[in-house]
Coordinates of C-alpha atoms and ligand atoms in Angstrom, one line a residue:
X1 CA -138.0 54.5 7.4
X2 CA -136.7 51.1 8.5
X3 CA -133.9 49.7 7.0
X4 CA -135.5 48.3 3.3
X5 CA -134.3 44.7 3.8
X6 CA -134.6 44.4 7.4
X7 CA -138.6 43.7 8.1
X8 CA -138.4 40.9 5.7
X9 CA -135.2 39.7 7.0
X10 CA -136.9 39.8 10.8
X11 CA -139.5 38.1 9.8
X12 CA -137.8 35.3 8.1
X13 CA -135.0 34.9 10.5
X14 CA -135.3 36.1 13.9
X15 CA -136.7 33.9 16.7
X16 CA -137.7 36.1 19.9
X17 CA -135.3 36.8 22.1
X18 CA -134.8 34.5 25.0
X19 CA -135.6 36.6 27.9
X20 CA -133.6 37.8 26.8
X21 CA -114.1 46.3 24.6
X22 CA -114.2 47.6 24.9
X23 CA -111.7 50.0 26.5
X24 CA -108.7 47.9 26.8
X25 CA -105.7 48.4 29.3
X26 CA -102.3 49.5 28.3
X27 CA -100.7 47.7 31.2
X28 CA -98.3 44.5 30.3
X29 CA -99.7 41.4 31.4
X30 CA -97.7 39.4 33.8
X31 CA -98.6 36.2 35.2
X32 CA -97.2 33.2 36.8
X33 CA -98.7 31.1 34.3
X34 CA -97.3 30.6 30.9
X35 CA -99.3 32.5 28.6
X36 CA -97.2 34.6 26.3
X37 CA -97.9 32.9 23.4
X38 CA -101.0 31.6 21.8
X39 CA -99.4 28.2 21.6
X40 CA -98.6 28.2 25.2
X41 CA -101.7 29.5 26.5
X42 CA -103.4 27.6 29.1
X43 CA -106.4 25.9 27.6
X44 CA -109.5 26.4 29.5
X45 CA -109.7 23.1 30.9
X46 CA -106.5 23.6 33.1
X47 CA -107.6 27.0 34.4
X48 CA -110.5 26.2 36.9
X49 CA -108.2 24.1 39.1
X50 CA -105.1 26.7 38.9
X51 CA -107.5 29.0 39.8
X52 CA -109.0 27.5 42.6
X53 CA -105.0 26.9 44.0
X54 CA -104.4 30.5 43.3
X55 CA -107.6 31.6 45.5
X56 CA -106.7 29.2 48.1
X57 CA -103.3 30.6 48.6
X58 CA -104.7 34.3 48.5
X59 CA -107.5 34.0 50.6
X60 CA -107.5 30.5 52.3
X61 CA -109.4 27.0 51.5
X62 CA -112.5 26.1 53.0
X63 CA -114.6 28.8 51.5
X64 CA -117.8 28.0 49.5
X65 CA -115.8 28.8 46.2
X66 CA -117.3 28.9 42.6
X67 CA -115.9 29.7 39.3
X68 CA -117.6 31.8 36.5
X69 CA -116.2 31.8 32.8
X70 CA -117.0 34.5 30.3
X71 CA -115.6 34.5 26.6
X72 CA -114.3 37.0 24.7
X73 CA -115.5 37.4 21.1
X74 CA -114.6 37.9 17.4
X75 CA -116.7 39.9 15.1
X76 CA -117.3 38.2 11.3
X77 CA -118.7 41.2 10.0
X78 CA -120.8 44.3 11.0
X79 CA -118.2 46.5 12.5
X80 CA -118.9 50.1 14.4
X81 CA -122.9 49.2 13.7
X82 CA -124.1 48.3 17.0
X83 CA -124.2 51.7 18.4
X84 CA -126.1 52.7 15.2
X85 CA -128.8 50.5 16.4
X86 CA -127.7 47.9 13.7
X87 CA -126.7 44.3 13.0
X88 CA -123.6 42.7 13.9
X89 CA -122.1 39.2 13.3
X90 CA -120.2 38.0 16.3
X91 CA -119.0 34.7 17.8
X92 CA -117.7 34.2 21.2
X93 CA -114.6 32.5 21.1
X94 CA -112.7 29.5 23.2
X95 CA -110.7 32.2 25.0
X96 CA -112.0 33.1 28.2
X97 CA -111.9 35.0 31.6
X98 CA -112.6 33.2 34.8
X99 CA -113.6 34.7 38.3
X100 CA -113.5 32.7 41.3
X101 CA -115.5 34.0 44.3
X102 CA -116.6 33.4 47.7
X103 CA -118.6 35.4 50.0
X104 CA -117.1 37.3 52.9
X105 CA -118.7 38.7 55.9
X106 CA -117.9 42.4 55.2
X107 CA -119.0 44.8 52.1
X108 CA -115.4 44.7 50.8
X109 CA -114.6 43.2 47.5
X110 CA -110.6 42.0 47.8
X111 CA -110.2 41.3 44.1
X112 CA -106.9 39.6 43.0
X113 CA -106.0 39.6 39.4
X114 CA -103.6 36.7 38.2
X115 CA -102.5 38.5 34.9
X116 CA -101.4 41.6 36.6
X117 CA -100.4 40.0 40.0
X118 CA -102.1 42.8 42.0
X119 CA -104.9 42.7 44.9
X120 CA -107.6 45.7 44.8
X121 CA -109.9 46.4 47.7
X122 CA -113.0 48.1 47.0
X123 CA -115.1 49.4 49.6
X124 CA -119.0 48.7 48.8
X125 CA -120.2 50.9 51.3
X126 CA -118.4 53.6 49.5
X127 CA -119.2 52.1 45.8
X128 CA -121.3 55.1 45.0
X129 CA -118.4 57.7 45.2
X130 CA -115.8 55.3 43.0
X131 CA -114.1 56.9 40.2
X132 CA -112.2 54.9 37.5
X133 CA -108.1 55.2 37.6
X134 CA -107.3 54.0 34.3
X135 CA -106.4 50.6 35.8
X136 CA -107.8 46.9 35.3
X137 CA -109.8 47.1 38.2
X138 CA -112.1 49.8 36.7
X139 CA -114.1 47.2 35.1
X140 CA -114.8 45.1 38.2
X141 CA -115.7 48.4 40.2
X142 CA -117.7 49.9 37.5
X143 CA -119.5 46.6 37.0
X144 CA -120.1 46.7 41.0
X145 CA -121.6 50.3 41.0
X146 CA -124.1 49.4 37.9
X147 CA -125.3 46.2 39.5
X148 CA -126.1 48.4 42.6
X149 CA -127.6 51.1 40.6
X150 CA -129.7 48.5 39.1
X151 CA -130.9 47.7 42.9
X152 CA -128.8 44.8 43.4
X153 CA -127.5 45.0 46.8
X154 CA -123.9 43.1 46.4
X155 CA -122.2 41.0 49.2
X156 CA -118.8 41.4 50.0
X157 CA -116.5 38.8 48.5
X158 CA -113.0 37.6 47.7
X159 CA -112.2 36.9 43.8
X160 CA -109.4 35.9 41.9
X161 CA -109.2 36.6 38.3
X162 CA -107.6 35.2 35.4
X163 CA -107.8 35.6 31.4
X164 CA -106.5 34.3 28.2
X165 CA -108.1 36.6 26.3
X166 CA -105.5 38.9 24.9
X167 CA -105.7 42.3 26.1
X168 CA -106.2 45.3 23.6
X169 CA -106.4 43.1 20.8
X170 CA -109.8 43.9 19.5
X171 CA -111.1 40.3 21.3
X172 CA -113.4 41.8 23.8
X173 CA -111.1 40.9 27.0
X174 CA -113.2 44.1 28.9
X175 CA -116.4 42.2 27.9
X176 CA -115.2 39.2 29.1
X177 CA -114.2 40.7 32.5
X178 CA -117.2 42.5 32.9
X179 CA -119.5 39.7 32.4
X180 CA -117.7 37.3 34.2
X181 CA -117.3 39.6 37.2
X182 CA -121.1 40.5 36.8
X183 CA -121.9 36.7 36.8
X184 CA -119.7 36.0 39.8
X185 CA -120.9 38.8 42.0
X186 CA -124.5 38.2 41.1
X187 CA -124.2 34.4 42.3
X188 CA -122.6 35.2 45.5
X189 CA -125.4 38.0 46.3
X190 CA -127.7 35.3 45.9
X191 CA -129.6 37.1 42.7
X192 CA -130.1 36.2 39.0
X193 CA -130.8 38.3 35.8
X194 CA -131.6 37.5 32.4
X195 CA -128.9 37.5 30.0
X196 CA -129.7 40.5 28.0
X197 CA -130.1 42.6 31.2
X198 CA -126.3 41.4 32.3
X199 CA -125.0 42.4 28.9
X200 CA -126.6 46.0 29.3
X201 CA -125.4 46.0 32.8
X202 CA -121.9 45.5 31.9
X203 CA -122.0 47.7 29.1
X204 CA -123.2 50.8 31.1
X205 CA -120.2 49.8 33.4
X206 CA -117.9 50.5 30.4
X207 CA -120.2 53.6 29.2
X208 CA -120.9 55.2 32.2
X209 CA -118.0 54.4 34.4
X210 CA -114.6 53.3 32.3
X211 CA -115.8 56.1 29.9
X212 CA -116.0 54.2 26.7
X213 CA -119.0 55.0 24.6
X214 CA -119.0 50.9 23.4
X215 CA -122.0 49.4 21.7
X216 CA -123.8 46.4 22.9
X217 CA -122.1 43.6 20.8
X218 CA -119.1 42.5 23.0
X219 CA -121.0 42.2 26.4
X220 CA -124.2 40.3 24.6
X221 CA -121.6 37.7 22.7
X222 CA -120.1 37.0 25.9
X223 CA -123.4 36.4 27.5
X224 CA -125.3 34.5 24.6
X225 CA -122.5 32.7 22.8
X226 CA -123.0 29.2 21.8
X227 CA -120.7 26.5 20.6
X228 CA -120.0 26.4 16.9
X229 CA -122.7 29.2 16.5
X230 CA -121.9 32.8 15.1
X231 CA -124.7 35.2 16.4
X232 CA -126.7 37.4 14.6
X233 CA -127.6 40.3 16.8
X234 CA -130.0 43.3 16.2
X235 CA -128.7 45.7 18.4
X236 CA -131.9 47.8 18.2
X237 CA -134.0 45.1 20.0
X238 CA -131.2 42.5 21.1
X239 CA -133.0 39.7 19.3
X240 CA -130.7 37.2 18.1
X241 CA -130.2 34.1 16.0
X242 CA -127.7 31.7 16.4
X243 CA -126.3 30.6 12.7
X244 CA -124.3 27.1 12.7
X245 CA -120.6 27.4 11.8
X246 CA -120.3 25.6 8.3
X247 CA -118.5 22.4 8.8
X248 CA -115.0 22.4 7.6
X249 CA -114.5 26.0 8.1
X250 CA -112.3 27.6 10.9
X251 CA -111.9 31.1 12.3
X252 CA -108.2 31.9 12.2
X253 CA -107.6 35.2 14.2
X254 CA -104.3 37.3 13.2
X255 CA -102.9 39.5 16.0
X256 CA -100.9 42.8 14.7
X257 CA -99.8 43.0 18.2
X258 CA -100.5 46.5 18.3
X259 CA -102.5 47.5 21.2
X260 CA -105.3 49.9 21.2
X261 CA -107.9 51.4 23.5
X262 CA -111.7 52.8 23.3
X263 CA -111.5 54.6 26.4
X264 CA -112.0 58.0 24.9
X265 CA -110.4 59.2 21.9
X266 CA -111.1 58.0 18.2
X267 CA -113.7 55.7 19.5
X268 CA -115.8 57.9 20.9
X269 CA -115.1 60.6 17.9
X270 CA -116.4 58.1 15.6
X271 CA -119.7 57.7 17.8
X272 CA -120.2 61.5 17.8
X273 CA -119.8 61.6 14.1
X274 CA -122.5 59.5 13.7
X275 CA -124.6 61.1 15.9
X276 CA -124.1 64.4 14.0
X277 CA -125.2 62.3 10.7
X278 CA -128.3 61.5 12.4
X279 CA -129.0 65.2 13.4
X280 CA -128.4 66.3 10.2
X281 CA -130.5 63.5 8.5
X282 CA -133.1 63.7 10.8
X283 CA -134.1 67.4 9.4
X284 CA -134.7 65.4 6.1
X285 CA -136.2 62.2 7.7
X286 CA -137.6 63.1 11.0
X287 CA -138.8 59.8 11.7
X288 CA -135.1 58.1 11.9
X289 CA -133.4 57.5 15.1
X290 CA -130.3 55.9 14.4
X291 CA -128.2 55.3 11.3
X292 CA -130.0 51.9 10.9
X293 CA -133.1 53.7 10.0
X294 CA -131.4 55.2 6.8
X295 CA -130.9 53.3 3.5
X296 CA -128.3 53.9 0.9
X297 CA -130.5 55.5 -1.7
X298 CA -131.7 58.0 1.0
X299 CA -127.9 58.8 2.1
X300 CA -126.9 59.2 -1.5
X301 CA -129.8 61.5 -2.3
X302 CA -128.7 63.9 0.3
X303 CA -125.0 63.4 0.3
X304 CA -124.6 67.2 -0.4
X305 CA -126.2 68.1 2.8
X306 CA -123.6 66.4 5.0
X307 CA -119.7 67.2 5.6
X308 CA -117.6 65.2 3.5
X309 CA -116.3 63.5 6.9
X310 CA -119.7 62.9 8.3
X311 CA -121.0 61.5 5.1
X312 CA -118.3 58.8 4.7
X313 CA -118.6 57.8 8.5
X314 CA -122.5 57.5 7.5
X315 CA -121.5 55.6 4.3
X316 CA -119.5 53.0 6.2
X317 CA -122.4 52.1 8.7
X318 CA -125.4 52.4 6.2
X319 CA -123.4 49.8 4.1
X320 CA -122.2 48.1 6.7
X321 CA -125.4 46.9 8.2
X322 CA -126.7 45.9 4.3
X323 CA -123.5 43.7 4.3
X324 CA -124.2 41.9 7.7
X325 CA -127.8 41.1 6.1
X326 CA -126.4 40.0 2.6
X327 CA -123.8 38.0 4.6
X328 CA -126.5 35.9 6.3
X329 CA -128.5 35.3 3.1
X330 CA -125.0 34.2 1.5
X331 CA -124.6 31.9 4.7
X332 CA -127.7 30.5 4.3
X333 CA -127.2 29.5 0.8
X334 CA -123.8 28.5 1.4
X335 CA -122.3 31.5 -1.0
X336 CA -118.6 31.6 0.3
X337 CA -117.4 33.5 -2.4
X338 CA -119.8 36.1 -1.7
X339 CA -119.2 36.0 2.0
X340 CA -115.5 36.7 1.2
X341 CA -116.5 39.2 -1.1
X342 CA -118.5 40.9 1.6
X343 CA -115.7 40.8 4.3
X344 CA -113.1 42.6 1.6
X345 CA -115.7 45.3 1.2
X346 CA -116.3 45.5 4.6
X347 CA -112.4 45.9 5.6
X348 CA -112.1 48.6 2.8
X349 CA -114.9 50.6 3.9
X350 CA -113.7 50.7 7.5
X351 CA -110.2 51.8 5.9
X352 CA -111.5 54.2 3.6
X353 CA -114.8 55.6 5.0
X354 CA -114.4 55.0 8.7
X355 CA -110.6 55.3 8.9
X356 CA -110.3 52.8 11.8
X357 CA -107.8 50.3 10.0
X358 CA -104.2 50.7 10.4
X359 CA -101.2 49.6 8.4
X360 CA -100.6 46.4 10.3
X361 CA -104.2 45.5 9.9
X362 CA -103.9 46.2 6.1
X363 CA -100.7 44.1 5.8
X364 CA -102.3 41.0 7.6
X365 CA -105.3 41.3 5.1
X366 CA -103.0 41.6 2.4
X367 CA -101.0 38.5 3.6
X368 CA -104.2 36.5 3.8
X369 CA -106.0 37.7 0.7
X370 CA -106.0 35.1 -2.4
X371 CA -103.9 32.3 -0.5
X372 CA -105.5 28.9 -0.7
X373 CA -108.3 28.0 1.3
X374 CA -109.2 31.6 2.6
X375 CA -112.8 32.5 2.2
X376 CA -112.6 35.9 3.4
X377 CA -110.2 38.1 5.8
X378 CA -110.9 41.6 7.3
X379 CA -110.1 43.8 10.5
X380 CA -112.5 42.9 13.4
X381 CA -113.4 44.9 16.5
X382 CA -112.9 48.6 16.7
X383 CA -109.7 49.1 15.0
X384 CA -106.5 51.3 15.2
X385 CA -104.7 47.8 15.9
X386 CA -105.9 44.7 17.2
X387 CA -106.8 41.7 15.2
X388 CA -107.8 40.4 11.7
X389 CA -110.4 37.6 11.1
X390 CA -110.0 34.8 8.7
X391 CA -112.5 32.1 7.5
X392 CA -109.8 29.6 6.5
X393 CA -110.9 26.1 4.9
X394 CA -109.8 23.6 7.9
X395 CA -107.7 21.7 5.5
X396 CA -105.7 24.9 4.7
X397 CA -105.3 26.4 8.3
X398 CA -101.4 25.0 8.9
X399 CA -100.4 26.6 5.8
X400 CA -102.3 29.8 6.2
X401 CA -100.9 30.3 9.6
X402 CA -97.2 29.6 8.4
X403 CA -97.4 31.9 5.4
X404 CA -99.1 34.9 7.3
X405 CA -96.6 34.6 9.7
X406 CA -93.7 34.6 7.8
X407 CA -94.8 37.8 5.4
X408 CA -96.0 39.9 8.7
X409 CA -93.0 39.1 10.4
X410 CA -91.1 39.9 7.3
X411 CA -92.8 43.3 6.9
X412 CA -93.2 44.8 10.3
X413 CA -90.4 42.7 12.1
X414 CA -92.9 41.5 14.7
X415 CA -94.1 38.2 15.4
X416 CA -97.8 37.7 15.1
X417 CA -99.8 35.7 17.9
X418 CA -102.6 33.6 15.7
X419 CA -105.2 32.0 17.2
X420 CA -107.2 29.1 15.7
X421 CA -110.2 29.2 17.6
X422 CA -113.6 27.8 17.4
X423 CA -117.0 29.3 18.2
X424 CA -117.8 28.8 22.1
X425 CA -120.2 29.0 24.8
X426 CA -121.1 32.2 26.6
X427 CA -120.9 32.7 30.0
X428 CA -121.4 29.9 32.9
X429 CA -120.4 28.7 35.9
X430 CA -117.6 26.1 35.8
X431 CA -116.7 23.1 38.1
X432 CA -113.2 23.1 39.6
X433 CA -112.5 19.9 37.8
X434 CA -114.0 20.4 34.6
Ligands
GLA1 C1 -115.7 47.8 20.2 C2 -117.0 48.0 20.9 C3 -118.3 47.3 19.9 C4 -118.1 47.8 18.7 C5 -116.9 47.6 18.1 C6 -116.9 47.7 16.6 O1 -115.3 46.3 20.2 O2 -116.7 47.4 22.2 O3 -119.2 47.8 21.0 O4 -118.6 48.9 18.6 O5 -115.6 48.1 18.8 O6 -117.6 47.1 15.8

């Protein structure tokens, strides 16, 4: 059966879809540009001009260079539901990956990463034989492979890439890279695709090339994000609705500084455990296709048919889907106390049932809980490190960041990066002088 509250919800809120990772790398990021601390990061206005200069110094001036920018994302609620065909509520953030690109006459992609200070050459004539190397360029190669597999013949190009999305922090630096590169490659090859299709191709790059079986949330958020809007996404249909961020509420992201990766390992294990749950439950409910189709009552009725671990994994996903829909109702009626309660429940469920939180994430949540102006706090993204998302009344942001920084530094002896973000626009071409 369809998730109980879901059909009414869809009828009420969802508008037709307008045509429409995250594996992180472990390498230390180097850059000639100051970007170690959030406060020192280049803001987006400065980047196109500087990236253009970097591009010219590597590949020469005078090319018809264009620049594409794709954002990272933060997830407000709906964690590990996307690959279960469920609901998520992310927002694109004002941290981005930029790709400067110009065509070449041969069929080589020459890619310079400003963050890693490395050049990679990718031979498009041999792209079907390309293999991942646990390297930042896997995402570029993977996107090129999947675009070609989708029947898009790519032109050779020179590319320079820069990102201020912190790597390995659960803010989708991989999706930002994939979407930025895909948009640049499409443009230089004289092609265009609907945003939903770009998101799917980028997800495929990560699933089938890099080897992380991530869902569709990050790439979609990077494609369809909108200024001052959260995105309610149905991960089965890819239909989405933009919800205005409330005035006077700020998204504050706190980074544990513990990096994580999704390529293989625990993330893929969780996904396999959900599939195992579906396999068992389908014997009882043959019509279900994914955990999204199971209600909490149905899950509880057959709790004993599932191994205890599988039950807990399913319980997280099924209850989290409900929490997303309840959050949207509370959002519509301005019930921020309820949103705070749902975010707290989500964190506990991720900690106890899904077991993807960590001591550091829990400490950040504890440090934030109950502070003046805090509406809600929880871990965000895949987990095992990374960041928390905090909805904070704007007037309290300065006191909040100071207090959380002090508490975390005292407990862990690590200074957390804190990003005071706004919901930003999805992928677009930008002007060098913007
Ligand atoms: C990572 C994945 C997403 C999603 C989240 C957890 O960010 O890339 O697809 O599964 O974890 O919600």
